[in-house]
mmCIF file of C-alpha atoms in Angstrom:
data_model
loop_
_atom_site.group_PDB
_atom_site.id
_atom_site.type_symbol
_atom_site.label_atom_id
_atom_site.label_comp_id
_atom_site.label_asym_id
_atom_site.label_seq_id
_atom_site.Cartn_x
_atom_site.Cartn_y
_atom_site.Cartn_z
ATOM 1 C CA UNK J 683 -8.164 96.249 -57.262
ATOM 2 C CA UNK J 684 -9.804 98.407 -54.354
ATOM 3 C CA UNK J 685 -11.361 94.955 -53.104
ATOM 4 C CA UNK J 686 -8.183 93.383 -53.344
ATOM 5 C CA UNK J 687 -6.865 96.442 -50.892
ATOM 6 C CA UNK J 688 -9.469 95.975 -48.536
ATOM 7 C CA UNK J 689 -8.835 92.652 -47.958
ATOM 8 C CA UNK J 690 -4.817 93.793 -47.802
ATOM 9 C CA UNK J 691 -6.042 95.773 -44.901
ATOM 10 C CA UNK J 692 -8.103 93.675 -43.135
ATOM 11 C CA UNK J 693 -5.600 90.801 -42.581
ATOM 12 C CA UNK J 694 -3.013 93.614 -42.052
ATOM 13 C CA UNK J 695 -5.097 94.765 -39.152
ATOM 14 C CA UNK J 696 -6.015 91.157 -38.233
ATOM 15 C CA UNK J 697 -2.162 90.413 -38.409
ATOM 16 C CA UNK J 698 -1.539 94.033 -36.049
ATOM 17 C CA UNK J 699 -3.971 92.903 -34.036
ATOM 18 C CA UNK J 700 -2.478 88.848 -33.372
ATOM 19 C CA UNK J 701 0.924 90.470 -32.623
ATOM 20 C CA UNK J 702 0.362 93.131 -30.071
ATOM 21 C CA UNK J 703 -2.102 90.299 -28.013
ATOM 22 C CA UNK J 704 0.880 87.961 -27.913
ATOM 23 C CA UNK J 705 2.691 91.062 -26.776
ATOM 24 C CA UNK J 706 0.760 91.740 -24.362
ATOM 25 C CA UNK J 707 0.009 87.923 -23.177
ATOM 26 C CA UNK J 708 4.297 87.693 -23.277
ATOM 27 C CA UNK J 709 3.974 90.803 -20.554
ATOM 28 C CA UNK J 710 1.474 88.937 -18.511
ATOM 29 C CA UNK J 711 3.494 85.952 -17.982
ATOM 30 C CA UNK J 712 6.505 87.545 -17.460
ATOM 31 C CA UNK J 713 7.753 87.249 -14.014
ATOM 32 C CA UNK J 714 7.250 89.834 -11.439
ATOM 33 C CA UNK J 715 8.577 93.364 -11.603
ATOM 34 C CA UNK J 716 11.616 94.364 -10.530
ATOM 35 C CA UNK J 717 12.039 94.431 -6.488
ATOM 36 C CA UNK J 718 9.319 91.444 -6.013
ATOM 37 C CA UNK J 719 10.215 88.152 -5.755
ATOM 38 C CA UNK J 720 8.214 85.420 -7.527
ATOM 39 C CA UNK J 721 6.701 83.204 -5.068
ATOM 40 C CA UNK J 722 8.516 80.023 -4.506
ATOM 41 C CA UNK J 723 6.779 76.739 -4.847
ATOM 42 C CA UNK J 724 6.504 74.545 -1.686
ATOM 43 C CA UNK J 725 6.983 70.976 -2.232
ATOM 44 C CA UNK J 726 4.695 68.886 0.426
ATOM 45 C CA UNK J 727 4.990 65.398 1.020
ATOM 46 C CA UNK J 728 2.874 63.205 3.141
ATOM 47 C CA UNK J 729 4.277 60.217 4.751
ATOM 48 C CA UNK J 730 2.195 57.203 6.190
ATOM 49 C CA UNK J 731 3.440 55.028 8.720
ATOM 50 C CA UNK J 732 0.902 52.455 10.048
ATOM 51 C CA UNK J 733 3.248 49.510 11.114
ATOM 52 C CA UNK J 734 5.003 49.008 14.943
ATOM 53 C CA UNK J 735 7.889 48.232 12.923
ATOM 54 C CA UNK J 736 11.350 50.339 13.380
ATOM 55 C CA UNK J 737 12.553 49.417 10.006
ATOM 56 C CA UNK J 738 9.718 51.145 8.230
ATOM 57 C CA UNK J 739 9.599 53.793 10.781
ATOM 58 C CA UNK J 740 13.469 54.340 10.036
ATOM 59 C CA UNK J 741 12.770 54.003 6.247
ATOM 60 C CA UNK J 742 10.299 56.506 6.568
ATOM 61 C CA UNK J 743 12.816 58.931 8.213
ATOM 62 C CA UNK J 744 14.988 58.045 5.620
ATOM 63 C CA UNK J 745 12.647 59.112 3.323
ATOM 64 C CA UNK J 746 11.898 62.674 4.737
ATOM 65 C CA UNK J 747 15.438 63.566 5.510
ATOM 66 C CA UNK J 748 16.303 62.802 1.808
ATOM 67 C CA UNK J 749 13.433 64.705 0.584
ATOM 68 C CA UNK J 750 14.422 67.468 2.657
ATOM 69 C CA UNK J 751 18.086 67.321 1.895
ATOM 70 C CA UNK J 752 17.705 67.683 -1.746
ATOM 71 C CA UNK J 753 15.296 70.690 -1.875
ATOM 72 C CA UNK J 754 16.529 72.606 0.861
ATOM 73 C CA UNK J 755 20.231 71.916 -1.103
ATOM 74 C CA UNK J 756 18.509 73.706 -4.380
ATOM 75 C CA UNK J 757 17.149 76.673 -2.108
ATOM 76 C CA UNK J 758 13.463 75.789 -2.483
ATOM 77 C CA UNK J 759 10.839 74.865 0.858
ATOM 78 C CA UNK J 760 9.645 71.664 2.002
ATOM 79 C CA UNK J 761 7.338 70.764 4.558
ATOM 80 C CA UNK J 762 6.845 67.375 5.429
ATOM 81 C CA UNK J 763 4.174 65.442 7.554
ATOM 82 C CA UNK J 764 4.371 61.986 8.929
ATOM 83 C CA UNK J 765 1.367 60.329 10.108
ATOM 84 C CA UNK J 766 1.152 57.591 11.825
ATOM 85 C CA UNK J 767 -2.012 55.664 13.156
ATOM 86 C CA UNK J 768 -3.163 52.204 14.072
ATOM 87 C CA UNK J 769 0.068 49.694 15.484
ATOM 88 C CA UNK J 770 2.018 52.437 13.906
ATOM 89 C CA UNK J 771 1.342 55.006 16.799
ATOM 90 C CA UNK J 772 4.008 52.514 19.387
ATOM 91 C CA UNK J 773 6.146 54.925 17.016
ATOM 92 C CA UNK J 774 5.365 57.983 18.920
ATOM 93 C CA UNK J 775 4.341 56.500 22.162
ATOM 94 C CA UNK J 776 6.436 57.712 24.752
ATOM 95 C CA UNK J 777 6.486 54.735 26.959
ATOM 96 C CA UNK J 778 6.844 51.882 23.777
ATOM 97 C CA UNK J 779 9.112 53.880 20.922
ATOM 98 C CA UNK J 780 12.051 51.328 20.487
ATOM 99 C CA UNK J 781 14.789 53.786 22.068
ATOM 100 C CA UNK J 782 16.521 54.110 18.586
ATOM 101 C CA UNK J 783 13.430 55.164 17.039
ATOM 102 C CA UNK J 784 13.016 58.338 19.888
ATOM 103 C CA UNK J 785 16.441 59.370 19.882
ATOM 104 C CA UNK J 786 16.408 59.882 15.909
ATOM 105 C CA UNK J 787 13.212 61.899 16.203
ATOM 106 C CA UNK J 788 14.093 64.297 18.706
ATOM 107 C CA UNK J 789 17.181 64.595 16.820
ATOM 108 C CA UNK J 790 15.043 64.577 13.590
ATOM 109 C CA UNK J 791 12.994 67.950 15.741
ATOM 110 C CA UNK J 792 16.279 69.545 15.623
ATOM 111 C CA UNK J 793 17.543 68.940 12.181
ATOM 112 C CA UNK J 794 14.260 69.018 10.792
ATOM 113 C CA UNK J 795 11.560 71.952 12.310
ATOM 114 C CA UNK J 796 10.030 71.272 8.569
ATOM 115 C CA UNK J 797 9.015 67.699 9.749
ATOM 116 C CA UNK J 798 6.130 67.373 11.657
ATOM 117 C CA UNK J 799 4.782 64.050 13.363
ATOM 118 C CA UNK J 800 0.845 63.712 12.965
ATOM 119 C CA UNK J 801 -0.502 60.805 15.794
ATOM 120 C CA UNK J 802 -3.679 59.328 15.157
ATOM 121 C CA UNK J 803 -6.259 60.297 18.165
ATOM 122 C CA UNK J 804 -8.556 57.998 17.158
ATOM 123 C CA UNK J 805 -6.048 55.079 17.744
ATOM 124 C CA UNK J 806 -4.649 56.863 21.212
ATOM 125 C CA UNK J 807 -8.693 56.518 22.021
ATOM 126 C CA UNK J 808 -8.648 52.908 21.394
ATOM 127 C CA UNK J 809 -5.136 51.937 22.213
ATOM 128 C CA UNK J 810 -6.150 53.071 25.954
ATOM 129 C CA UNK J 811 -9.219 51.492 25.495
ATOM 130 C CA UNK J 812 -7.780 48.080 25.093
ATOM 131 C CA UNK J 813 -4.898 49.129 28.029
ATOM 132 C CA UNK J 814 -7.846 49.780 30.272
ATOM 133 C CA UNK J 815 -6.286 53.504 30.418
ATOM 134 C CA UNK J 816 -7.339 57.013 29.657
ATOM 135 C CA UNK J 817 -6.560 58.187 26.270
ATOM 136 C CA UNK J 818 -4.381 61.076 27.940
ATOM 137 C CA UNK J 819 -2.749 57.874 29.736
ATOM 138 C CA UNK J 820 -1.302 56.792 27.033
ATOM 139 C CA UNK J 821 2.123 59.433 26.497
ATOM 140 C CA UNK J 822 2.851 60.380 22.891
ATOM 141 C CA UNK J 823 6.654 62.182 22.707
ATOM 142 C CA UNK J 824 6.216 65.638 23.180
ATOM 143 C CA UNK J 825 6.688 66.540 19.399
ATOM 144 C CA UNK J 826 4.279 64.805 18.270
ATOM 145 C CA UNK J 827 0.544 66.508 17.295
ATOM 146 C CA UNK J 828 -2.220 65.091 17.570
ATOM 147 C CA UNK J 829 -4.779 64.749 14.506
ATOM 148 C CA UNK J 830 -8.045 63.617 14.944
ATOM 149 C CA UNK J 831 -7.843 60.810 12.591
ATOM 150 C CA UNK J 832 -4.841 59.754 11.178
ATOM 151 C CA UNK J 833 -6.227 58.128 7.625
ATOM 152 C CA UNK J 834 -8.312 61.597 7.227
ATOM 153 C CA UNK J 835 -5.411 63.729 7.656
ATOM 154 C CA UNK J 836 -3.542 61.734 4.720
ATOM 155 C CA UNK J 837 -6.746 62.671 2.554
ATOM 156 C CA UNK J 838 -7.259 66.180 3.753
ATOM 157 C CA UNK J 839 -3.299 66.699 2.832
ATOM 158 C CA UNK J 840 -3.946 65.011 -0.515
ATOM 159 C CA UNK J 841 -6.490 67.192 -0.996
ATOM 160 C CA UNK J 842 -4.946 70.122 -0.864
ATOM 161 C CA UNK J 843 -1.757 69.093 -2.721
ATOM 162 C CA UNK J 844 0.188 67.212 -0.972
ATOM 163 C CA UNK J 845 2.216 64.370 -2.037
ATOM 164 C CA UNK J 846 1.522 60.728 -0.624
ATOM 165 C CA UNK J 847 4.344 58.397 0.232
ATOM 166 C CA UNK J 848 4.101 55.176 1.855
ATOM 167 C CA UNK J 849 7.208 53.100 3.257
#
């Protein structure tokens, strides 16, 4: 009978033991005391554009502003980066965006500031190459920002979380 107690005991303590872990792992996880705010997640999307085509350009706008609508509408952030490289880049050319296609981005700047317009440098490089021009010849609209690569920025935003969408 005393072994029988002892092993009583023992899963008695083992049992103690189980609960006030979970207790204390249920404390853990819990969310953040009182007067701090959990940190929100950030959704981040990556949009490609690669085509002198306003359709896909406009689809891609589409795209963001719908992304953006529905988060910001349930309170959380969203940041959003479109890149656009190779025949894509007439998109943010100042002197060849279809005139459409620049009014809805500067009025996309306005709506938007959580929408930012990555231009390929390497295709500005050969772009004014091929124009016999200067690469700072060749005008990108003045909201756009210039990445050194536009196919490494998708994977360097990939990399670090970001979604990948393309049109």
């Amino acid at each position: 009978m005393n072994r029988f107690l002892l092993t009583r005991r023992h899963v008695f303590a083992a049992a103690a033991a189980a609960t006030s872990l979970l207790g204390l792992a249920a404390a853990a996880s819990a969310q953040a005391p009182a007067g701090q705010k959990k940190e929100a997640k950030v959704h981040r999307l990556a949009i490609h554009v690669d085509d002198n085509d306003a359709a896909k350009m406009n689809l891609a706008l589409n795209n963001a502003a719908n992304v953006t609508e529905y988060y910001t509408g349930k309170g959380e952030q969203v940041e959003i980066e479109i890149v656009v490289y190779g025949p894509g880049l007439h998109m943010l050319r100042e002197d060849t965006v279809p005139p459409a296609i620049k009014s809805r981005l500067k009025s996309f700047r306005e709506s938007f500031p959580e929408i930012v317009f990555a231009a390929c440098e390497n295709t500005r490089t050969a772009m004014a190459k091929a124009e016999g021009k200067q690469p700072g010849d060749i005008p990108l609209v003045e909201y756009a920002k210039s990445v050194t690569a536009g196919v490494v920025r998708l994977i360097e935003l990939q990399e670090e979380g970001w979604a990948y969408v393309k049109p």
